[in-house]
mmCIF file of C-alpha atoms in Angstrom:
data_model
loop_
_atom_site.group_PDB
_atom_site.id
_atom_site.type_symbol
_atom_site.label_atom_id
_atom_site.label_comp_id
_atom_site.label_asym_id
_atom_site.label_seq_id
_atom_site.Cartn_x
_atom_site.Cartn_y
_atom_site.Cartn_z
ATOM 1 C CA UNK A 10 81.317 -123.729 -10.824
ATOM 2 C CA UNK A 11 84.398 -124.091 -8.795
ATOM 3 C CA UNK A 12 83.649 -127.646 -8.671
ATOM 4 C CA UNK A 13 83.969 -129.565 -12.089
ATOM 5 C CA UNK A 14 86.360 -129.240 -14.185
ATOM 6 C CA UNK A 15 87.141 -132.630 -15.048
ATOM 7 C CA UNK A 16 90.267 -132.015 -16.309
ATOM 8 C CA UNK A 17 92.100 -134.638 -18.220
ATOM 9 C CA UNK A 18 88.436 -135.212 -20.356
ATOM 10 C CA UNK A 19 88.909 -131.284 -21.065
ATOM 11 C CA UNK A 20 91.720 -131.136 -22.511
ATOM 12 C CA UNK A 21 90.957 -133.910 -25.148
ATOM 13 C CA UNK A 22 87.797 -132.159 -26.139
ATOM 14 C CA UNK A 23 90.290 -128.667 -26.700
ATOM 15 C CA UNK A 24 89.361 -126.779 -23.559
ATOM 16 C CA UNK A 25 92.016 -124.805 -21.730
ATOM 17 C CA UNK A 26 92.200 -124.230 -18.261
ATOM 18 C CA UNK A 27 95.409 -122.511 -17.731
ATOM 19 C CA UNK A 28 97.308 -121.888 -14.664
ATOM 20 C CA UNK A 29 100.115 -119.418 -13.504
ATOM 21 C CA UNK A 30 101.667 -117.760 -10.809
ATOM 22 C CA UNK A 31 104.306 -114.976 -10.522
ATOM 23 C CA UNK A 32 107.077 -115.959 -11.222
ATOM 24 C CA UNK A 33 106.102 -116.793 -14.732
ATOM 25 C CA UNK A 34 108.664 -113.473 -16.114
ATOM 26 C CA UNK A 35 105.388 -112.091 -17.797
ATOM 27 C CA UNK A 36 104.643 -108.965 -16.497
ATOM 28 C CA UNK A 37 101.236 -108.584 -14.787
ATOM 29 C CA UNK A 38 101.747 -104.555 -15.836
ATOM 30 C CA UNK A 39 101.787 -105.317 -19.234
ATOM 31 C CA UNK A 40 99.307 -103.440 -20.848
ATOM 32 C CA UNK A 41 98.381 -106.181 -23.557
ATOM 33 C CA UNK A 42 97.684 -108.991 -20.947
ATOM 34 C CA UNK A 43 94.449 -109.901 -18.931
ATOM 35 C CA UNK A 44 95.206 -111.488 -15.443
ATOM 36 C CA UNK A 45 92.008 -113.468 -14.148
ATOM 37 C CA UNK A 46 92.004 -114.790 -10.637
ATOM 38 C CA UNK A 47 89.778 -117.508 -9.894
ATOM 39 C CA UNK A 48 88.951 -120.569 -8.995
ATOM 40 C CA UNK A 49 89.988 -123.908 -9.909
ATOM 41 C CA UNK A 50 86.931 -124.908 -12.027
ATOM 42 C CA UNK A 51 87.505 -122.075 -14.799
ATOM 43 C CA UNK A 52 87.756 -123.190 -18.591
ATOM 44 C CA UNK A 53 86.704 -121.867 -21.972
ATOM 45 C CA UNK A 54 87.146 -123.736 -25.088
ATOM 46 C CA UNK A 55 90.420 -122.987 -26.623
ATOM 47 C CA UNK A 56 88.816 -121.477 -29.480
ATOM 48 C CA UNK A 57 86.347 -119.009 -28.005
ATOM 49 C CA UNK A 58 89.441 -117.325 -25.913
ATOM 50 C CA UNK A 59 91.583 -117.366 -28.776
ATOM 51 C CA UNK A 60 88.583 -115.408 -30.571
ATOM 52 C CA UNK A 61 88.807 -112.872 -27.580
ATOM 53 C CA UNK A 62 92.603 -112.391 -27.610
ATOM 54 C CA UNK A 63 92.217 -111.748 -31.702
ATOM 55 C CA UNK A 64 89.696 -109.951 -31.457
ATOM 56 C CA UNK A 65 90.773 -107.394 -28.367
ATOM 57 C CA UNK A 66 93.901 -107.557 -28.866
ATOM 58 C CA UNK A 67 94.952 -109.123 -25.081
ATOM 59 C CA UNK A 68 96.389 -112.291 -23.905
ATOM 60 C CA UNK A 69 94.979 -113.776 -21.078
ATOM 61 C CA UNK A 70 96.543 -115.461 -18.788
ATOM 62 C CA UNK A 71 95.040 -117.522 -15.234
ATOM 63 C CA UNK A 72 95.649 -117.679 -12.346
ATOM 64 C CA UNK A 73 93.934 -120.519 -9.743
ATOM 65 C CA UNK A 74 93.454 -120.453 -6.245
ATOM 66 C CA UNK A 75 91.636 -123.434 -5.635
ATOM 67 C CA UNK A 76 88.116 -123.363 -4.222
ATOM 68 C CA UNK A 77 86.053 -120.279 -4.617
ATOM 69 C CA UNK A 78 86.360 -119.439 -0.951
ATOM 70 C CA UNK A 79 89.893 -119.916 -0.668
ATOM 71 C CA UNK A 80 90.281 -117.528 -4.215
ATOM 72 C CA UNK A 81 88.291 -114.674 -2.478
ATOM 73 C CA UNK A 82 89.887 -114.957 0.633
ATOM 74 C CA UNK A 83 93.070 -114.648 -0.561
ATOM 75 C CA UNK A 84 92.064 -111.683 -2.889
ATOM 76 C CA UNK A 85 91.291 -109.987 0.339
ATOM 77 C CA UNK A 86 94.654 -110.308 1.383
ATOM 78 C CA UNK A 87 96.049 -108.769 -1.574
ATOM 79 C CA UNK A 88 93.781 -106.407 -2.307
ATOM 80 C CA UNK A 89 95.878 -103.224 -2.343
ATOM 81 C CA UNK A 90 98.496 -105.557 -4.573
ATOM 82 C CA UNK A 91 95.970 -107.531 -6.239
ATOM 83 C CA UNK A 92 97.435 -110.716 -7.985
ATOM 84 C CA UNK A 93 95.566 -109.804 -11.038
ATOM 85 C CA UNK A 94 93.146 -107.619 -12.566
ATOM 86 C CA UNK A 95 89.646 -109.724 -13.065
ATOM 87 C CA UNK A 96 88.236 -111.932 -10.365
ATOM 88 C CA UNK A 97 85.864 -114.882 -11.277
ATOM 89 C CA UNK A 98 83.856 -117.009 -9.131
ATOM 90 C CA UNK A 99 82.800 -115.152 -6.035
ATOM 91 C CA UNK A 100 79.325 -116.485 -5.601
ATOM 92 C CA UNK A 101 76.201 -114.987 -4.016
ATOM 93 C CA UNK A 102 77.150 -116.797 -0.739
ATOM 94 C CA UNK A 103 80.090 -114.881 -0.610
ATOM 95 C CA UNK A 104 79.485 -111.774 -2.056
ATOM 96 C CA UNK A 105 79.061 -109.522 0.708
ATOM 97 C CA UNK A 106 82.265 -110.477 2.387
ATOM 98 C CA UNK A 107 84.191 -109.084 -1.237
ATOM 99 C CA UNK A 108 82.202 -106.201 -1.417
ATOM 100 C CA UNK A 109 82.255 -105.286 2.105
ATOM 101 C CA UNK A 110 86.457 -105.387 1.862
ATOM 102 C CA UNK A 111 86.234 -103.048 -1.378
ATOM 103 C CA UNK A 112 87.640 -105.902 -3.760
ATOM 104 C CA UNK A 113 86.245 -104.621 -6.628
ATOM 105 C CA UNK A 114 85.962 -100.938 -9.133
ATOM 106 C CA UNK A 115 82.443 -100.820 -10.653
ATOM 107 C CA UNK A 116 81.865 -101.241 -14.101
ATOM 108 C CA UNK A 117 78.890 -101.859 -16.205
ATOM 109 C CA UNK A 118 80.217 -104.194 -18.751
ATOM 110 C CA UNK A 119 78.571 -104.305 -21.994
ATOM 111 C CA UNK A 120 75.653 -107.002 -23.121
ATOM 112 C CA UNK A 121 74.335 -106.337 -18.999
ATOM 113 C CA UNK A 122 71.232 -105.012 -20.274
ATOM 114 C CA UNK A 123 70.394 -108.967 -21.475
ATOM 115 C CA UNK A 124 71.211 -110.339 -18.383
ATOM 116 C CA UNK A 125 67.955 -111.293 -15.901
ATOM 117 C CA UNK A 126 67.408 -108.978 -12.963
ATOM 118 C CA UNK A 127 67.362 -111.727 -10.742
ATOM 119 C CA UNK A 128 70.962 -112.225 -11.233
ATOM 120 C CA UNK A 129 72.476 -108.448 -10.710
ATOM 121 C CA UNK A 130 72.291 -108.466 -6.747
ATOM 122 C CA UNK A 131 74.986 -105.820 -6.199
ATOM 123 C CA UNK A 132 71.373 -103.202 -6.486
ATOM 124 C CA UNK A 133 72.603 -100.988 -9.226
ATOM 125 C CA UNK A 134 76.074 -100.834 -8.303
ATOM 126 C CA UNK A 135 77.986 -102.708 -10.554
ATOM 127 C CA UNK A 136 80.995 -103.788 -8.528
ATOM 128 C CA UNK A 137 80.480 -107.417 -9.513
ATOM 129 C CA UNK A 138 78.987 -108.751 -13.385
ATOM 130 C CA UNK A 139 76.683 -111.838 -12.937
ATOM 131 C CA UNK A 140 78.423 -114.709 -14.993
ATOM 132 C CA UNK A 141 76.690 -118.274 -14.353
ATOM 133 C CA UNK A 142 74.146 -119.813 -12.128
ATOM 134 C CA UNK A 143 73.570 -123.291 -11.166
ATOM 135 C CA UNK A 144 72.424 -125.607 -7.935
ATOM 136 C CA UNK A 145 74.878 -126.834 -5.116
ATOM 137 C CA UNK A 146 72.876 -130.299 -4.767
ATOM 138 C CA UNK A 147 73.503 -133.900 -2.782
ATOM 139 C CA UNK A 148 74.557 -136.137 -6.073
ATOM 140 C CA UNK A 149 74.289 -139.877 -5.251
ATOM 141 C CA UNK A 150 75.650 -143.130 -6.903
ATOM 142 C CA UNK A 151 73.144 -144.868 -8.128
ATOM 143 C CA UNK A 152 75.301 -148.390 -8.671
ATOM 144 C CA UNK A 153 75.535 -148.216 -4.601
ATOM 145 C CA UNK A 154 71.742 -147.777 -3.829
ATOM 146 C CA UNK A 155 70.798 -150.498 -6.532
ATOM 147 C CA UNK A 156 73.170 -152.812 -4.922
ATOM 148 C CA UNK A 157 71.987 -152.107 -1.635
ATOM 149 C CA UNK A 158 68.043 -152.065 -2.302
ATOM 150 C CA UNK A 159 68.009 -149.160 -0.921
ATOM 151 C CA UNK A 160 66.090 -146.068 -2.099
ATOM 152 C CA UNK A 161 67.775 -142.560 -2.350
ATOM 153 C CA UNK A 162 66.971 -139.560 0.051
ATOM 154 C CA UNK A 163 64.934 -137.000 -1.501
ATOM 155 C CA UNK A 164 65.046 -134.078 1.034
ATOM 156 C CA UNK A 165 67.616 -132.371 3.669
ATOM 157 C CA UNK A 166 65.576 -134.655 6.129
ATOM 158 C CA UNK A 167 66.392 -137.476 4.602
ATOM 159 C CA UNK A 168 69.883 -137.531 4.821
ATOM 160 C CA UNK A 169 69.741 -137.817 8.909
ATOM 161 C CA UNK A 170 67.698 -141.308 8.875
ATOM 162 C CA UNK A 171 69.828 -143.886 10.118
ATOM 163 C CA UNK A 172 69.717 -145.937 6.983
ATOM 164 C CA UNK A 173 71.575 -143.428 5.553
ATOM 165 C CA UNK A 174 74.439 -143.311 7.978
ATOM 166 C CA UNK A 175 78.089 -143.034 7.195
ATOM 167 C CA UNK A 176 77.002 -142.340 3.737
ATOM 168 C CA UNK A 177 77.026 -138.387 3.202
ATOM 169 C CA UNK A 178 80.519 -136.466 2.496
ATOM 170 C CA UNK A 179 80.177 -132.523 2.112
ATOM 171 C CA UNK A 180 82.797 -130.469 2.351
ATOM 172 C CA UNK A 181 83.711 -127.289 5.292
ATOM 173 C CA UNK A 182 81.539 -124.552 5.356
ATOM 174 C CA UNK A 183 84.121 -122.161 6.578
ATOM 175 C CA UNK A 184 86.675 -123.196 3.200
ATOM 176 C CA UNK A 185 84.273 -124.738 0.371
ATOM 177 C CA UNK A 186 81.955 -122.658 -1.553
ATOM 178 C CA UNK A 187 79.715 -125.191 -2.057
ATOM 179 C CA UNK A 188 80.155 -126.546 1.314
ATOM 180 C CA UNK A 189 78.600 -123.221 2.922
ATOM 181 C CA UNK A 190 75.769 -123.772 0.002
ATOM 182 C CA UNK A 191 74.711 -126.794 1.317
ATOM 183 C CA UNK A 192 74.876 -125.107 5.054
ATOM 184 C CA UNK A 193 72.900 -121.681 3.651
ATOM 185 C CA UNK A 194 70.396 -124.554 2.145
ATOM 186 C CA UNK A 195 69.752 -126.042 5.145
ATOM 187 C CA UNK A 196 69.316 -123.090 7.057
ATOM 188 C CA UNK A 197 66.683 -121.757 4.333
ATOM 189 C CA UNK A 198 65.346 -125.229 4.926
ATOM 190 C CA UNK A 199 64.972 -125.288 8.576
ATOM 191 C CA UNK A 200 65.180 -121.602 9.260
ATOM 192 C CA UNK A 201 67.691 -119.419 12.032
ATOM 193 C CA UNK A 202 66.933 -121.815 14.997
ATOM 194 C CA UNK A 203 65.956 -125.283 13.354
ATOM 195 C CA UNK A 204 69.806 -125.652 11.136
ATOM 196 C CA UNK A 205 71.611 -126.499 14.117
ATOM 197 C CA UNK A 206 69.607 -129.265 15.739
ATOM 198 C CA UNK A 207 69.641 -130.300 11.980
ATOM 199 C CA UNK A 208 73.182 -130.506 11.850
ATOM 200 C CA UNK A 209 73.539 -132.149 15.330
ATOM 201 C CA UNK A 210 71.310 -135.271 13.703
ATOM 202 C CA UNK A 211 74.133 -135.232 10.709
ATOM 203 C CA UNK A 212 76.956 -134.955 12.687
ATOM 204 C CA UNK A 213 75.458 -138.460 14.722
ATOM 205 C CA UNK A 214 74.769 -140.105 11.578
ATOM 206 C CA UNK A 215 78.032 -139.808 10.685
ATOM 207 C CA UNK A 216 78.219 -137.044 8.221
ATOM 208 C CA UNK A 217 82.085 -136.656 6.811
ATOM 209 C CA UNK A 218 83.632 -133.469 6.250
ATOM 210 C CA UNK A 219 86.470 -132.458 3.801
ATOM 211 C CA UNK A 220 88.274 -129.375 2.595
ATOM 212 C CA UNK A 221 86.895 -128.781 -1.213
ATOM 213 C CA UNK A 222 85.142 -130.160 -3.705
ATOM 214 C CA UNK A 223 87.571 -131.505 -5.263
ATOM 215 C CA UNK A 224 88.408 -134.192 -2.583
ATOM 216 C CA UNK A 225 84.955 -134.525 -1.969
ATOM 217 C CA UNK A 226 83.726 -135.369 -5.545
ATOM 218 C CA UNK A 227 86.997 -137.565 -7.072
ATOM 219 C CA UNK A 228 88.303 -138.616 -3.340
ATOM 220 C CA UNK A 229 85.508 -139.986 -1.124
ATOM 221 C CA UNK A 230 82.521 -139.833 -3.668
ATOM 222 C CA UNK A 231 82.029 -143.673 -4.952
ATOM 223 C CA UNK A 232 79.751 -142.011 -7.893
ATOM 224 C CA UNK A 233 82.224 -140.305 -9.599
ATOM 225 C CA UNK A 234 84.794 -142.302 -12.112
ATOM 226 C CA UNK A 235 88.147 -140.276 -10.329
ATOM 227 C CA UNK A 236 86.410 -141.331 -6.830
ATOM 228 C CA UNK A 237 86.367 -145.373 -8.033
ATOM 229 C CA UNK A 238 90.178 -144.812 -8.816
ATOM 230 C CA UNK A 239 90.326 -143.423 -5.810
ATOM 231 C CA UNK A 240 88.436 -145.967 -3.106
ATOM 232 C CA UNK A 241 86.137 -143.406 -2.639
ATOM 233 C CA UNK A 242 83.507 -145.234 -0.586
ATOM 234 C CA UNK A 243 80.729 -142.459 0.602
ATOM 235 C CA UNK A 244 77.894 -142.805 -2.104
ATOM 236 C CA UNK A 245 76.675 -139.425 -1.232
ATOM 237 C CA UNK A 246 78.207 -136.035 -1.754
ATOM 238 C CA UNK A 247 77.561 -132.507 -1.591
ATOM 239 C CA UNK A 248 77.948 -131.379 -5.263
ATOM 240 C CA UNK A 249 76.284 -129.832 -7.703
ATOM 241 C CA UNK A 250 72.929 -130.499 -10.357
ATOM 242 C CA UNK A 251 75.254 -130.032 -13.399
ATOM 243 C CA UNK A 252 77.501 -133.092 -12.025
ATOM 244 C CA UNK A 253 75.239 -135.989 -13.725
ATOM 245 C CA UNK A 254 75.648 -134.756 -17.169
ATOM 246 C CA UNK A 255 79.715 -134.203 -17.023
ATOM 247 C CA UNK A 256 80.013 -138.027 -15.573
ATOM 248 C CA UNK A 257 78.253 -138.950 -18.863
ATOM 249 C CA UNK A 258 80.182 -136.831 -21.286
ATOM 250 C CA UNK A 259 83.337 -137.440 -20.044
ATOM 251 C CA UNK A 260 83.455 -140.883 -18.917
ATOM 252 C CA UNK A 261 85.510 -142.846 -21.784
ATOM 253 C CA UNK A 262 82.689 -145.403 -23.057
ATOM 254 C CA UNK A 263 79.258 -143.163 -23.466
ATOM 255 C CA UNK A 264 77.041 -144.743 -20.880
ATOM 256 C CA UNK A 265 72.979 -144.711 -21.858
ATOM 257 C CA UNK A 266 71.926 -142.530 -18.282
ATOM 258 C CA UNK A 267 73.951 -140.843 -15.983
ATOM 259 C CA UNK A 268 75.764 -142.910 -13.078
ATOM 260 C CA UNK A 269 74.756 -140.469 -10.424
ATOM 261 C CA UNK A 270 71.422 -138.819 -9.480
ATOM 262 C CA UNK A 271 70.842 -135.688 -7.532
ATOM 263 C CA UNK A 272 68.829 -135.175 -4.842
ATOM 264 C CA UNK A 273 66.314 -132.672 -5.558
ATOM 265 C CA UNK A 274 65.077 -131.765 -2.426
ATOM 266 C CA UNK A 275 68.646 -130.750 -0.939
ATOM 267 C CA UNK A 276 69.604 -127.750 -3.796
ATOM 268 C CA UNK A 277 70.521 -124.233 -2.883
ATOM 269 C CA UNK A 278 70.345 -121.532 -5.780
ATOM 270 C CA UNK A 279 74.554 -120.037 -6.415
ATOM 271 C CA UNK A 280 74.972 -117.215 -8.970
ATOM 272 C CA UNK A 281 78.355 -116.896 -9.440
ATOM 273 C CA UNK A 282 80.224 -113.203 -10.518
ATOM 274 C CA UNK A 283 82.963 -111.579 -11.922
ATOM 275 C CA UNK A 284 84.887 -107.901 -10.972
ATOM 276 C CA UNK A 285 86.891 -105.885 -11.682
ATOM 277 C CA UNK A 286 89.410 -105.268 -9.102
ATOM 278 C CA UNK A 287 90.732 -102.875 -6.900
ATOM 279 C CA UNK A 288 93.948 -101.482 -7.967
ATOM 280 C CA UNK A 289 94.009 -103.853 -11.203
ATOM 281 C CA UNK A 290 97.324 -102.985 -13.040
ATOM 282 C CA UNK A 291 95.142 -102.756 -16.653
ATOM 283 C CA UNK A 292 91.521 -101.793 -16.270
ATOM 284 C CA UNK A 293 90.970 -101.381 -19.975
ATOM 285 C CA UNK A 294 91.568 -105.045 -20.282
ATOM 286 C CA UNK A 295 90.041 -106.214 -17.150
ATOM 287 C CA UNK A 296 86.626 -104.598 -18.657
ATOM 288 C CA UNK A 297 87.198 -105.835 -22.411
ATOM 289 C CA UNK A 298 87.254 -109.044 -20.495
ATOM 290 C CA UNK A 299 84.175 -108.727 -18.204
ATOM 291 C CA UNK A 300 82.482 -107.475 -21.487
ATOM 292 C CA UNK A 301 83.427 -111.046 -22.986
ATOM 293 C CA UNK A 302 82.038 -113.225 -19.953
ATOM 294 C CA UNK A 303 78.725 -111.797 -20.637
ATOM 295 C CA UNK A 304 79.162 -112.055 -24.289
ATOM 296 C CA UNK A 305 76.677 -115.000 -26.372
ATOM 297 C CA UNK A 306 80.029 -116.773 -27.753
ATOM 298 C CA UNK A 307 81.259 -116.912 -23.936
ATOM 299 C CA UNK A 308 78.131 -117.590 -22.749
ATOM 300 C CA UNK A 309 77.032 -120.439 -24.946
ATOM 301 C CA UNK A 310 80.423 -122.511 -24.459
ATOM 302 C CA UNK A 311 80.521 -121.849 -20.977
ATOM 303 C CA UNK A 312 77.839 -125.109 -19.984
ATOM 304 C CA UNK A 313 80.075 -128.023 -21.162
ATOM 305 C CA UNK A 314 82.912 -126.482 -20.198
ATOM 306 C CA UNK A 315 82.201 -125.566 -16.087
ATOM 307 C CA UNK A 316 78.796 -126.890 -15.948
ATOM 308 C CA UNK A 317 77.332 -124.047 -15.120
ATOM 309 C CA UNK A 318 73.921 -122.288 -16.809
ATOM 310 C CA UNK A 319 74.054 -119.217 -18.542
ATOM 311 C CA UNK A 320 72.631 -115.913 -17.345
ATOM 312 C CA UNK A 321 72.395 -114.174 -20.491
ATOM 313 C CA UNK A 322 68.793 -114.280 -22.229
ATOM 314 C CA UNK A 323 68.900 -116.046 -25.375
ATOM 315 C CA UNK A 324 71.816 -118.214 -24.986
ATOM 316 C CA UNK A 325 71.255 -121.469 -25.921
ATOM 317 C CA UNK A 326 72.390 -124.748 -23.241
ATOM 318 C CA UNK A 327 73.138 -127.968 -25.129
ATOM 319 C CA UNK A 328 70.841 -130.765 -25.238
ATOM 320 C CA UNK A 329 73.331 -133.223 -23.498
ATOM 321 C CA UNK A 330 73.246 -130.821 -20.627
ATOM 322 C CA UNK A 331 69.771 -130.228 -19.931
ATOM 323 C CA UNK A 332 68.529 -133.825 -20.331
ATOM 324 C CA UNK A 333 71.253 -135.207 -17.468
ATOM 325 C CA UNK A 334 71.806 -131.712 -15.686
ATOM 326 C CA UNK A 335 68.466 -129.591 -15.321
ATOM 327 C CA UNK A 336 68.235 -127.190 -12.909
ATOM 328 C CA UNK A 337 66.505 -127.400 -9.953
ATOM 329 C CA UNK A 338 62.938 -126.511 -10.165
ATOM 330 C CA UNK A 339 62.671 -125.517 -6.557
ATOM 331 C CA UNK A 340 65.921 -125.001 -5.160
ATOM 332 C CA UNK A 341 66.456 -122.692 -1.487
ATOM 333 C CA UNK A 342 67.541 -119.386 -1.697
ATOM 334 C CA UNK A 343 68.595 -116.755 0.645
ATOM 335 C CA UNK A 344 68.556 -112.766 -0.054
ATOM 336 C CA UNK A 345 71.850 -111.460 -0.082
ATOM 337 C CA UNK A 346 71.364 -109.333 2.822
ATOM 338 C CA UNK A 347 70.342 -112.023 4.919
ATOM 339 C CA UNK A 348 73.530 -113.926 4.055
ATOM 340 C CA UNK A 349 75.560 -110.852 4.457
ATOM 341 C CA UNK A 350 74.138 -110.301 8.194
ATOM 342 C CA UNK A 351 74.199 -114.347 9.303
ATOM 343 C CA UNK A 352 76.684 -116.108 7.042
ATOM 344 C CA UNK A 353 79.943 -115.415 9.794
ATOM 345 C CA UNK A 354 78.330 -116.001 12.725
ATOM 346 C CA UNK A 355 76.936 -119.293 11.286
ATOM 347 C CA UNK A 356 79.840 -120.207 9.928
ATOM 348 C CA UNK A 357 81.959 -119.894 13.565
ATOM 349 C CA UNK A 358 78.509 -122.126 14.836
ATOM 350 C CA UNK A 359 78.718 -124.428 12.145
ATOM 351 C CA UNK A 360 82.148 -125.020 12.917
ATOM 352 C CA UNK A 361 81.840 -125.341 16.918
ATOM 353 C CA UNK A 362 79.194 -128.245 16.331
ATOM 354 C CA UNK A 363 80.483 -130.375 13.667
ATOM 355 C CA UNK A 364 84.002 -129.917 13.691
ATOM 356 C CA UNK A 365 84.760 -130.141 16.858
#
């Protein structure tokens, strides 16, 4: 999830997350290479997309356009010129907006048939292939509230008591995939009239907000290792469940538990996608590639790679993962229609009230 890539870990462990941009002199037209848009959280192990490129006889090459919100907004933009042929990472928060600007072609990629109903939300359609799931969650440091005797927030309410002021950093609903998660959550939470006075009670407790993830998580989180390097000093953050188990496996000496804790009672449910789009310069690759996503090999490396569960049936999640990163049990959710007819105009009154 457009969120945690952890990079400099990855590439020791042999994970690419590659990067490019036009000007690179290869082609996008050229019939034996794959162009995936998405956001700036993608990786695969080396191996498993060399296995695809052997195997189908394309090269893949990616392209990142920082947080999922930012990567589908932009692919609006370009949609009649799209910057590549496969899009990754629009999420169920966002899913409407693509499909009501035509971004993607259907296609019913191969291996569908195994992935759960709940996950295929385009009704039949098959503009978009369901991909990964996972919980946009508070994450706290749990050094901080052991030096300060003070006990973690379990719910949305929580986070607005004033012993918890000046602690919470999410990121902008308007730019921030997981930013409008956390503002979807809250309105699931609190319903169509109660979010706002929620927000009001955040916004006096002294509730930061930030771009992306990114400087969220490794700039003003105190929980994370890149926010310590940082002076990150907020030890709460709008992140994800899957966070915990990545500060354990990537942090350089093993520790026993996980330095950061989630927040149960503040996760929203995100399904991310895939599509084929619009005016893709090579279909037949764009679908050998969607095919892949929802293949076991794909699947099954995807979890320690972008922290993200699989959607597939059958495919297994490491151990490591599910003992520091289990999803939520009870995690808000939102029908897609619902988020399709609200998510703009809460957005703009999101905005109004917090930001300004």
């Amino acid at each position: 999830m457009h969120k945690k890539t952890f990079v400099a870990a990855a590439v020791g462990l042999g994970l690419v997350t590659l990067s490019a941009c036009g000007s690179t002199g290869q082609s996008a037209a050229d019939s034996k290479t794959v162009t995936l848009v998405s956001h700036d959280s993608w990786a695969v192990s080396k191996s498993v997309l060399k296995d695809f490129e052997k195997r189908s006889g394309y090269k893949v090459r990616v392209l990142k356009d920082g947080d999922a919100g930012q990567a589908v907004n932009k692919a609006i933009l370009t949609k009649d010129n799209p910057q590549g042929d496969v899009l990754f990472g629009v999420d169920n928060t966002l899913l409407s907006r693509a499909l009501d600007n035509g971004l993607f072609q259907p296609y019913t990629a191969k291996g569908l048939d195994k992935v759960g109903a709940q996950f295929q939300l385009d009704q039949g359609k098959h503009r978009v292939t369901p991909v990964d799931y996972g919980d946009i969650c508070v994450n706290y440091d749990k050094a901080y509230f052991d030096r300060h005797h003070l006990t973690p927030p379990r719910s949305f309410a929580d986070l607005a008591e004033p012993r918890y002021k000046n602690l919470l950093v999410t990121e902008n609903a308007a730019t921030s995939s997981p930013g409008l998660g956390f503002l979807l959550g809250s309105a699931a939470r609190f319903g169509d009239q109660g979010w706002p006075g929620y927000w009001k009670k955040l916004k006096a407790n002294g509730v930061k907000v930030v771009d992306g993830w990114e400087q969220a998580y490794y700039q003003e989180f105190s929980g994370s290792a890149e926010g310590k390097k940082a002076g990150g000093d907020r030890p709460l953050v709008v992140s994800y469940a899957s966070s915990p188990p990545a500060e354990v496996i990537y942090a350089k000496k093993r520790p026993a538990t996980a330095p950061t804790g989630v927040v149960s009672g503040t996760c929203f449910r995100q399904i991310e996608f895939a599509g084929l789009l619009a005016n893709a310069k090579n279909p037949k690759g764009a679908k050998a590639f969607l095919d892949f996503l929802v293949s076991k090999e794909f699947q099954e490396d995807m979890p320690l790679n972008m922290f993200v569960y699989p959607v597939v049936a059958g495919a297994k999640v490491p151990a490591d993962f599910t003992e520091y990163g289990p999803a939520a049990r009870h995690p808000e959710t939102m029908a897609p229609d619902k988020i399709a007819a609200n998510r703009d105009q809460w957005v703009k009154a999101w905005t109004s009230l917090v930001l300004k």
